[in-house]
JSON list of C-alpha atoms in Angstrom, two decimals:
[
{"chain": "A", "resi": 371, "resn": "UNK", "atom": "CA", "xyz": [-31.50, 15.32, 26.33]},
{"chain": "A", "resi": 372, "resn": "UNK", "atom": "CA", "xyz": [-32.17, 15.25, 22.56]},
{"chain": "A", "resi": 373, "resn": "UNK", "atom": "CA", "xyz": [-30.47, 18.71, 22.22]},
{"chain": "A", "resi": 374, "resn": "UNK", "atom": "CA", "xyz": [-27.36, 17.46, 24.15]},
{"chain": "A", "resi": 375, "resn": "UNK", "atom": "CA", "xyz": [-27.27, 14.40, 21.83]},
{"chain": "A", "resi": 376, "resn": "UNK", "atom": "CA", "xyz": [-27.44, 16.60, 18.78]},
{"chain": "A", "resi": 377, "resn": "UNK", "atom": "CA", "xyz": [-24.79, 18.93, 19.99]},
{"chain": "A", "resi": 378, "resn": "UNK", "atom": "CA", "xyz": [-22.39, 15.94, 20.70]},
{"chain": "A", "resi": 379, "resn": "UNK", "atom": "CA", "xyz": [-23.14, 14.51, 17.35]},
{"chain": "A", "resi": 380, "resn": "UNK", "atom": "CA", "xyz": [-22.45, 17.87, 15.71]},
{"chain": "A", "resi": 381, "resn": "UNK", "atom": "CA", "xyz": [-19.09, 18.49, 17.29]},
{"chain": "A", "resi": 382, "resn": "UNK", "atom": "CA", "xyz": [-18.08, 14.76, 16.88]},
{"chain": "A", "resi": 383, "resn": "UNK", "atom": "CA", "xyz": [-18.49, 15.08, 13.29]},
{"chain": "A", "resi": 384, "resn": "UNK", "atom": "CA", "xyz": [-16.82, 18.41, 13.07]},
{"chain": "A", "resi": 385, "resn": "UNK", "atom": "CA", "xyz": [-13.87, 16.99, 15.07]},
{"chain": "A", "resi": 386, "resn": "UNK", "atom": "CA", "xyz": [-13.73, 13.97, 12.63]},
{"chain": "A", "resi": 387, "resn": "UNK", "atom": "CA", "xyz": [-13.75, 16.22, 9.43]},
{"chain": "A", "resi": 388, "resn": "UNK", "atom": "CA", "xyz": [-11.17, 18.53, 11.17]},
{"chain": "A", "resi": 389, "resn": "UNK", "atom": "CA", "xyz": [-8.86, 15.59, 11.97]},
{"chain": "A", "resi": 390, "resn": "UNK", "atom": "CA", "xyz": [-9.27, 14.19, 8.42]},
{"chain": "A", "resi": 391, "resn": "UNK", "atom": "CA", "xyz": [-8.48, 17.70, 6.97]},
{"chain": "A", "resi": 392, "resn": "UNK", "atom": "CA", "xyz": [-5.29, 17.98, 9.18]},
{"chain": "A", "resi": 393, "resn": "UNK", "atom": "CA", "xyz": [-4.07, 14.65, 8.00]},
{"chain": "A", "resi": 394, "resn": "UNK", "atom": "CA", "xyz": [-4.70, 15.40, 4.38]},
{"chain": "A", "resi": 395, "resn": "UNK", "atom": "CA", "xyz": [-2.69, 18.63, 4.69]},
{"chain": "A", "resi": 396, "resn": "UNK", "atom": "CA", "xyz": [0.20, 16.95, 6.58]},
{"chain": "A", "resi": 397, "resn": "UNK", "atom": "CA", "xyz": [0.57, 14.14, 4.06]},
{"chain": "A", "resi": 398, "resn": "UNK", "atom": "CA", "xyz": [1.86, 16.48, 1.04]},
{"chain": "A", "resi": 399, "resn": "UNK", "atom": "CA", "xyz": [4.43, 18.07, 3.28]},
{"chain": "A", "resi": 400, "resn": "UNK", "atom": "CA", "xyz": [5.77, 14.60, 4.33]},
{"chain": "A", "resi": 401, "resn": "UNK", "atom": "CA", "xyz": [5.84, 13.53, 0.80]},
{"chain": "A", "resi": 402, "resn": "UNK", "atom": "CA", "xyz": [7.76, 16.67, -0.20]},
{"chain": "A", "resi": 403, "resn": "UNK", "atom": "CA", "xyz": [10.28, 16.20, 2.54]},
{"chain": "A", "resi": 404, "resn": "UNK", "atom": "CA", "xyz": [10.73, 12.60, 1.58]},
{"chain": "A", "resi": 405, "resn": "UNK", "atom": "CA", "xyz": [11.22, 13.55, -2.06]},
{"chain": "A", "resi": 406, "resn": "UNK", "atom": "CA", "xyz": [13.80, 16.08, -1.05]},
{"chain": "A", "resi": 407, "resn": "UNK", "atom": "CA", "xyz": [15.73, 13.61, 1.24]},
{"chain": "A", "resi": 408, "resn": "UNK", "atom": "CA", "xyz": [15.53, 10.80, -1.22]},
{"chain": "A", "resi": 409, "resn": "UNK", "atom": "CA", "xyz": [15.03, 12.25, -4.63]},
{"chain": "A", "resi": 410, "resn": "UNK", "atom": "CA", "xyz": [15.72, 8.80, -6.25]},
{"chain": "A", "resi": 411, "resn": "UNK", "atom": "CA", "xyz": [14.00, 5.49, -5.62]},
{"chain": "A", "resi": 412, "resn": "UNK", "atom": "CA", "xyz": [15.69, 3.29, -3.01]},
{"chain": "A", "resi": 413, "resn": "UNK", "atom": "CA", "xyz": [13.78, 0.07, -3.78]},
{"chain": "A", "resi": 414, "resn": "UNK", "atom": "CA", "xyz": [11.32, -1.56, -5.96]},
{"chain": "A", "resi": 415, "resn": "UNK", "atom": "CA", "xyz": [7.70, -2.40, -4.74]},
{"chain": "A", "resi": 416, "resn": "UNK", "atom": "CA", "xyz": [5.70, -4.64, -7.06]},
{"chain": "A", "resi": 417, "resn": "UNK", "atom": "CA", "xyz": [2.03, -5.40, -5.95]},
{"chain": "A", "resi": 418, "resn": "UNK", "atom": "CA", "xyz": [1.12, -8.93, -6.72]},
{"chain": "A", "resi": 419, "resn": "UNK", "atom": "CA", "xyz": [-1.61, -9.73, -9.27]},
{"chain": "A", "resi": 420, "resn": "UNK", "atom": "CA", "xyz": [-0.36, -11.99, -11.77]},
{"chain": "A", "resi": 421, "resn": "UNK", "atom": "CA", "xyz": [2.90, -13.27, -13.26]},
{"chain": "A", "resi": 422, "resn": "UNK", "atom": "CA", "xyz": [3.26, -10.52, -15.63]},
{"chain": "A", "resi": 423, "resn": "UNK", "atom": "CA", "xyz": [3.98, -8.17, -12.85]},
{"chain": "A", "resi": 424, "resn": "UNK", "atom": "CA", "xyz": [6.84, -10.37, -11.60]},
{"chain": "A", "resi": 425, "resn": "UNK", "atom": "CA", "xyz": [8.11, -10.76, -15.21]},
{"chain": "A", "resi": 426, "resn": "UNK", "atom": "CA", "xyz": [8.15, -6.99, -15.77]},
{"chain": "A", "resi": 427, "resn": "UNK", "atom": "CA", "xyz": [9.80, -6.25, -12.51]},
{"chain": "A", "resi": 428, "resn": "UNK", "atom": "CA", "xyz": [12.56, -8.75, -13.29]},
{"chain": "A", "resi": 429, "resn": "UNK", "atom": "CA", "xyz": [13.29, -6.89, -16.60]},
{"chain": "A", "resi": 430, "resn": "UNK", "atom": "CA", "xyz": [13.05, -3.51, -14.72]},
{"chain": "A", "resi": 431, "resn": "UNK", "atom": "CA", "xyz": [15.35, -4.64, -11.89]},
{"chain": "A", "resi": 432, "resn": "UNK", "atom": "CA", "xyz": [17.98, -5.51, -14.53]},
{"chain": "A", "resi": 433, "resn": "UNK", "atom": "CA", "xyz": [18.28, -1.73, -15.24]},
{"chain": "A", "resi": 434, "resn": "UNK", "atom": "CA", "xyz": [18.42, -0.90, -11.47]},
{"chain": "A", "resi": 435, "resn": "UNK", "atom": "CA", "xyz": [20.99, -3.37, -10.15]},
{"chain": "A", "resi": 436, "resn": "UNK", "atom": "CA", "xyz": [21.50, -1.64, -6.78]},
{"chain": "A", "resi": 437, "resn": "UNK", "atom": "CA", "xyz": [17.77, -1.73, -5.70]},
{"chain": "A", "resi": 438, "resn": "UNK", "atom": "CA", "xyz": [16.16, -4.51, -3.64]},
{"chain": "A", "resi": 439, "resn": "UNK", "atom": "CA", "xyz": [12.98, -5.80, -4.94]},
{"chain": "A", "resi": 440, "resn": "UNK", "atom": "CA", "xyz": [9.87, -6.16, -2.75]},
{"chain": "A", "resi": 441, "resn": "UNK", "atom": "CA", "xyz": [6.75, -8.22, -4.12]},
{"chain": "A", "resi": 442, "resn": "UNK", "atom": "CA", "xyz": [3.74, -8.08, -2.00]},
{"chain": "A", "resi": 443, "resn": "UNK", "atom": "CA", "xyz": [1.46, -11.06, -2.18]},
{"chain": "A", "resi": 444, "resn": "UNK", "atom": "CA", "xyz": [2.43, -12.16, -5.62]},
{"chain": "A", "resi": 445, "resn": "UNK", "atom": "CA", "xyz": [2.68, -15.47, -7.27]},
{"chain": "A", "resi": 446, "resn": "UNK", "atom": "CA", "xyz": [4.16, -18.53, -5.42]},
{"chain": "A", "resi": 447, "resn": "UNK", "atom": "CA", "xyz": [7.68, -18.26, -4.17]},
{"chain": "A", "resi": 448, "resn": "UNK", "atom": "CA", "xyz": [8.95, -21.11, -6.54]},
{"chain": "A", "resi": 449, "resn": "UNK", "atom": "CA", "xyz": [7.39, -19.40, -9.58]},
{"chain": "A", "resi": 450, "resn": "UNK", "atom": "CA", "xyz": [8.64, -15.83, -8.51]},
{"chain": "A", "resi": 451, "resn": "UNK", "atom": "CA", "xyz": [12.18, -16.88, -7.92]},
{"chain": "A", "resi": 452, "resn": "UNK", "atom": "CA", "xyz": [12.22, -18.83, -11.24]},
{"chain": "A", "resi": 453, "resn": "UNK", "atom": "CA", "xyz": [11.28, -15.68, -13.10]},
{"chain": "A", "resi": 454, "resn": "UNK", "atom": "CA", "xyz": [13.88, -13.53, -11.36]},
{"chain": "A", "resi": 455, "resn": "UNK", "atom": "CA", "xyz": [16.45, -16.37, -11.64]},
{"chain": "A", "resi": 456, "resn": "UNK", "atom": "CA", "xyz": [15.92, -16.49, -15.33]},
{"chain": "A", "resi": 457, "resn": "UNK", "atom": "CA", "xyz": [17.36, -13.07, -15.76]},
{"chain": "A", "resi": 458, "resn": "UNK", "atom": "CA", "xyz": [19.95, -13.44, -13.07]},
{"chain": "A", "resi": 459, "resn": "UNK", "atom": "CA", "xyz": [18.47, -11.38, -10.41]},
{"chain": "A", "resi": 460, "resn": "UNK", "atom": "CA", "xyz": [20.38, -12.46, -7.24]},
{"chain": "A", "resi": 461, "resn": "UNK", "atom": "CA", "xyz": [18.06, -13.90, -4.52]},
{"chain": "A", "resi": 462, "resn": "UNK", "atom": "CA", "xyz": [19.46, -11.57, -1.86]},
{"chain": "A", "resi": 463, "resn": "UNK", "atom": "CA", "xyz": [17.83, -8.79, -3.75]},
{"chain": "A", "resi": 464, "resn": "UNK", "atom": "CA", "xyz": [14.50, -10.30, -3.61]},
{"chain": "A", "resi": 465, "resn": "UNK", "atom": "CA", "xyz": [11.92, -9.90, -0.75]},
{"chain": "A", "resi": 466, "resn": "UNK", "atom": "CA", "xyz": [8.61, -11.98, -1.29]},
{"chain": "A", "resi": 467, "resn": "UNK", "atom": "CA", "xyz": [6.08, -10.97, 1.31]},
{"chain": "A", "resi": 468, "resn": "UNK", "atom": "CA", "xyz": [2.70, -12.66, 1.64]},
{"chain": "A", "resi": 469, "resn": "UNK", "atom": "CA", "xyz": [1.20, -10.78, 4.67]},
{"chain": "A", "resi": 470, "resn": "UNK", "atom": "CA", "xyz": [-1.13, -8.67, 2.45]},
{"chain": "A", "resi": 471, "resn": "UNK", "atom": "CA", "xyz": [-4.67, -9.54, 1.54]},
{"chain": "A", "resi": 472, "resn": "UNK", "atom": "CA", "xyz": [-5.61, -6.73, -0.67]},
{"chain": "A", "resi": 473, "resn": "UNK", "atom": "CA", "xyz": [-4.21, -3.50, -2.01]},
{"chain": "A", "resi": 474, "resn": "UNK", "atom": "CA", "xyz": [-4.46, -1.50, 1.13]},
{"chain": "A", "resi": 475, "resn": "UNK", "atom": "CA", "xyz": [-2.54, -4.15, 3.11]},
{"chain": "A", "resi": 476, "resn": "UNK", "atom": "CA", "xyz": [0.01, -4.27, 0.32]},
{"chain": "A", "resi": 477, "resn": "UNK", "atom": "CA", "xyz": [1.19, -1.10, 1.79]},
{"chain": "A", "resi": 478, "resn": "UNK", "atom": "CA", "xyz": [0.25, -1.29, 5.41]},
{"chain": "A", "resi": 479, "resn": "UNK", "atom": "CA", "xyz": [2.10, -4.59, 5.93]},
{"chain": "A", "resi": 480, "resn": "UNK", "atom": "CA", "xyz": [5.43, -3.16, 4.34]},
{"chain": "A", "resi": 481, "resn": "UNK", "atom": "CA", "xyz": [5.86, 0.29, 5.76]},
{"chain": "A", "resi": 482, "resn": "UNK", "atom": "CA", "xyz": [7.50, -0.94, 8.92]},
{"chain": "A", "resi": 483, "resn": "UNK", "atom": "CA", "xyz": [10.06, -2.94, 6.92]},
{"chain": "A", "resi": 484, "resn": "UNK", "atom": "CA", "xyz": [10.75, 0.13, 4.76]},
{"chain": "A", "resi": 485, "resn": "UNK", "atom": "CA", "xyz": [11.19, 2.48, 7.83]},
{"chain": "A", "resi": 486, "resn": "UNK", "atom": "CA", "xyz": [13.65, -0.10, 9.31]},
{"chain": "A", "resi": 487, "resn": "UNK", "atom": "CA", "xyz": [15.75, -0.01, 6.28]},
{"chain": "A", "resi": 488, "resn": "UNK", "atom": "CA", "xyz": [15.43, 3.76, 5.89]},
{"chain": "A", "resi": 489, "resn": "UNK", "atom": "CA", "xyz": [13.58, 3.57, 2.61]},
{"chain": "A", "resi": 490, "resn": "UNK", "atom": "CA", "xyz": [11.85, 6.83, 1.82]},
{"chain": "A", "resi": 491, "resn": "UNK", "atom": "CA", "xyz": [11.18, 6.35, -1.95]},
{"chain": "A", "resi": 492, "resn": "UNK", "atom": "CA", "xyz": [10.27, 3.38, -3.86]},
{"chain": "A", "resi": 493, "resn": "UNK", "atom": "CA", "xyz": [9.26, 2.62, -7.47]},
{"chain": "A", "resi": 494, "resn": "UNK", "atom": "CA", "xyz": [5.68, 1.28, -7.46]},
{"chain": "A", "resi": 495, "resn": "UNK", "atom": "CA", "xyz": [4.84, -1.21, -9.95]},
{"chain": "A", "resi": 496, "resn": "UNK", "atom": "CA", "xyz": [1.50, -2.56, -10.89]},
{"chain": "A", "resi": 497, "resn": "UNK", "atom": "CA", "xyz": [-0.88, -3.01, -13.79]},
{"chain": "A", "resi": 498, "resn": "UNK", "atom": "CA", "xyz": [-2.21, 0.19, -15.53]},
{"chain": "A", "resi": 499, "resn": "UNK", "atom": "CA", "xyz": [-5.72, -0.69, -14.64]},
{"chain": "A", "resi": 500, "resn": "UNK", "atom": "CA", "xyz": [-4.84, -0.76, -10.87]},
{"chain": "A", "resi": 501, "resn": "UNK", "atom": "CA", "xyz": [-2.50, 2.14, -10.95]},
{"chain": "A", "resi": 502, "resn": "UNK", "atom": "CA", "xyz": [-5.04, 4.81, -9.92]},
{"chain": "A", "resi": 503, "resn": "UNK", "atom": "CA", "xyz": [-6.26, 3.01, -6.86]},
{"chain": "A", "resi": 504, "resn": "UNK", "atom": "CA", "xyz": [-2.74, 1.86, -5.74]},
{"chain": "A", "resi": 505, "resn": "UNK", "atom": "CA", "xyz": [-1.27, 5.49, -6.22]},
{"chain": "A", "resi": 506, "resn": "UNK", "atom": "CA", "xyz": [-4.27, 6.98, -4.05]},
{"chain": "A", "resi": 507, "resn": "UNK", "atom": "CA", "xyz": [-3.47, 4.46, -1.27]},
{"chain": "A", "resi": 508, "resn": "UNK", "atom": "CA", "xyz": [0.25, 4.84, -1.56]},
{"chain": "A", "resi": 509, "resn": "UNK", "atom": "CA", "xyz": [-0.28, 8.57, -1.21]},
{"chain": "A", "resi": 510, "resn": "UNK", "atom": "CA", "xyz": [-2.07, 8.10, 1.91]},
{"chain": "A", "resi": 511, "resn": "UNK", "atom": "CA", "xyz": [-0.40, 5.26, 3.61]},
{"chain": "A", "resi": 512, "resn": "UNK", "atom": "CA", "xyz": [3.31, 5.77, 2.51]},
{"chain": "A", "resi": 513, "resn": "UNK", "atom": "CA", "xyz": [2.75, 9.64, 2.48]},
{"chain": "A", "resi": 514, "resn": "UNK", "atom": "CA", "xyz": [1.52, 9.48, 6.10]},
{"chain": "A", "resi": 515, "resn": "UNK", "atom": "CA", "xyz": [4.71, 7.74, 7.02]},
{"chain": "A", "resi": 516, "resn": "UNK", "atom": "CA", "xyz": [7.09, 10.17, 5.46]},
{"chain": "A", "resi": 517, "resn": "UNK", "atom": "CA", "xyz": [7.57, 8.19, 2.22]},
{"chain": "A", "resi": 518, "resn": "UNK", "atom": "CA", "xyz": [7.15, 8.72, -1.44]},
{"chain": "A", "resi": 519, "resn": "UNK", "atom": "CA", "xyz": [6.81, 6.67, -4.60]},
{"chain": "A", "resi": 520, "resn": "UNK", "atom": "CA", "xyz": [7.52, 6.83, -8.39]},
{"chain": "A", "resi": 521, "resn": "UNK", "atom": "CA", "xyz": [4.68, 4.90, -10.20]},
{"chain": "A", "resi": 522, "resn": "UNK", "atom": "CA", "xyz": [5.44, 2.59, -13.06]},
{"chain": "A", "resi": 523, "resn": "UNK", "atom": "CA", "xyz": [2.55, 0.79, -14.96]},
{"chain": "A", "resi": 524, "resn": "UNK", "atom": "CA", "xyz": [2.46, -2.25, -16.80]},
{"chain": "A", "resi": 525, "resn": "UNK", "atom": "CA", "xyz": [0.21, -2.12, -19.85]},
{"chain": "A", "resi": 526, "resn": "UNK", "atom": "CA", "xyz": [-2.91, -4.32, -19.90]},
{"chain": "A", "resi": 527, "resn": "UNK", "atom": "CA", "xyz": [-6.22, -4.57, -21.84]},
{"chain": "A", "resi": 528, "resn": "UNK", "atom": "CA", "xyz": [-8.42, -4.30, -18.76]},
{"chain": "A", "resi": 529, "resn": "UNK", "atom": "CA", "xyz": [-10.58, -1.30, -17.95]},
{"chain": "A", "resi": 530, "resn": "UNK", "atom": "CA", "xyz": [-9.65, 0.97, -15.04]},
{"chain": "A", "resi": 531, "resn": "UNK", "atom": "CA", "xyz": [-11.08, 0.14, -11.69]},
{"chain": "A", "resi": 532, "resn": "UNK", "atom": "CA", "xyz": [-14.21, 1.91, -10.53]},
{"chain": "A", "resi": 533, "resn": "UNK", "atom": "CA", "xyz": [-14.15, 5.12, -8.35]},
{"chain": "A", "resi": 534, "resn": "UNK", "atom": "CA", "xyz": [-16.20, 3.33, -5.73]},
{"chain": "A", "resi": 535, "resn": "UNK", "atom": "CA", "xyz": [-13.24, 1.03, -5.06]},
{"chain": "A", "resi": 536, "resn": "UNK", "atom": "CA", "xyz": [-10.74, 3.87, -4.92]},
{"chain": "A", "resi": 537, "resn": "UNK", "atom": "CA", "xyz": [-13.00, 5.76, -2.42]},
{"chain": "A", "resi": 538, "resn": "UNK", "atom": "CA", "xyz": [-13.57, 2.72, -0.38]},
{"chain": "A", "resi": 539, "resn": "UNK", "atom": "CA", "xyz": [-9.95, 2.07, -0.01]},
{"chain": "A", "resi": 540, "resn": "UNK", "atom": "CA", "xyz": [-9.06, 5.67, 0.61]},
{"chain": "A", "resi": 541, "resn": "UNK", "atom": "CA", "xyz": [-11.43, 5.59, 3.51]},
{"chain": "A", "resi": 542, "resn": "UNK", "atom": "CA", "xyz": [-9.74, 2.26, 4.75]},
{"chain": "A", "resi": 543, "resn": "UNK", "atom": "CA", "xyz": [-6.42, 3.98, 4.44]},
{"chain": "A", "resi": 544, "resn": "UNK", "atom": "CA", "xyz": [-7.48, 6.84, 6.48]},
{"chain": "A", "resi": 545, "resn": "UNK", "atom": "CA", "xyz": [-8.76, 4.47, 9.11]},
{"chain": "A", "resi": 546, "resn": "UNK", "atom": "CA", "xyz": [-5.43, 2.77, 9.20]},
{"chain": "A", "resi": 547, "resn": "UNK", "atom": "CA", "xyz": [-3.70, 6.22, 9.65]},
{"chain": "A", "resi": 548, "resn": "UNK", "atom": "CA", "xyz": [-5.77, 6.98, 12.71]},
{"chain": "A", "resi": 549, "resn": "UNK", "atom": "CA", "xyz": [-6.28, 3.68, 14.35]},
{"chain": "A", "resi": 550, "resn": "UNK", "atom": "CA", "xyz": [-3.71, 1.18, 12.88]},
{"chain": "A", "resi": 551, "resn": "UNK", "atom": "CA", "xyz": [-6.51, -1.03, 11.36]},
{"chain": "A", "resi": 552, "resn": "UNK", "atom": "CA", "xyz": [-7.64, -1.48, 7.84]},
{"chain": "A", "resi": 553, "resn": "UNK", "atom": "CA", "xyz": [-10.69, -3.36, 8.08]},
{"chain": "A", "resi": 554, "resn": "UNK", "atom": "CA", "xyz": [-9.03, -6.28, 6.37]},
{"chain": "A", "resi": 555, "resn": "UNK", "atom": "CA", "xyz": [-10.09, -8.57, 9.12]},
{"chain": "A", "resi": 556, "resn": "UNK", "atom": "CA", "xyz": [-13.55, -8.70, 7.25]},
{"chain": "A", "resi": 557, "resn": "UNK", "atom": "CA", "xyz": [-11.75, -10.54, 4.27]},
{"chain": "A", "resi": 558, "resn": "UNK", "atom": "CA", "xyz": [-11.91, -14.36, 4.88]},
{"chain": "A", "resi": 559, "resn": "UNK", "atom": "CA", "xyz": [-8.35, -14.65, 3.53]},
{"chain": "A", "resi": 560, "resn": "UNK", "atom": "CA", "xyz": [-7.22, -12.64, 6.68]},
{"chain": "A", "resi": 561, "resn": "UNK", "atom": "CA", "xyz": [-8.55, -15.01, 9.13]},
{"chain": "A", "resi": 562, "resn": "UNK", "atom": "CA", "xyz": [-6.57, -17.95, 10.39]},
{"chain": "A", "resi": 563, "resn": "UNK", "atom": "CA", "xyz": [-8.25, -21.30, 9.65]},
{"chain": "A", "resi": 564, "resn": "UNK", "atom": "CA", "xyz": [-10.69, -22.47, 12.42]},
{"chain": "A", "resi": 565, "resn": "UNK", "atom": "CA", "xyz": [-10.87, -26.20, 13.33]},
{"chain": "A", "resi": 566, "resn": "UNK", "atom": "CA", "xyz": [-13.68, -27.90, 14.94]},
{"chain": "A", "resi": 567, "resn": "UNK", "atom": "CA", "xyz": [-12.61, -29.17, 18.56]},
{"chain": "A", "resi": 568, "resn": "UNK", "atom": "CA", "xyz": [-13.52, -32.82, 19.37]}
]
């Protein structure tokens, strides 16, 4: 019985490793195809994290007047719209999305929206300290869906995020690819409020 269990465990691990390797080999191909089909970005995606990101995006968007802007879980809508309005960005270009609770869900909550609009290539805007983790997740999540990105970093004085966070979120991204789940349900912000019944 123990021998059978060990054999099952061995083949299960090998199957899992094989699946991950297949996924990782397919993603670069899908990114290359997306880059060929859409060599120039078709939208701007900004990851929330402070008003400086919306401010940078507003300035950046002035030089790309034909691109819609997506801000994932950024500052409050009134503040964001005021920043974009101050540089005359029309509201019909702005998509403020608040479904994400972390960097992984910044991407997983928006891939269907991008797909519906046939967006295959986005500018990805975030702070420089956050960019390594964001680009790793974007490569896995967007790449697995046949999308690519051009990273744009906002200078900051913060140190880069730890490798541990990048590895953790890479694993969560792979989990999403194979199961459609990110593990975000463990984040208290993800859960709806619970009210005591009387």
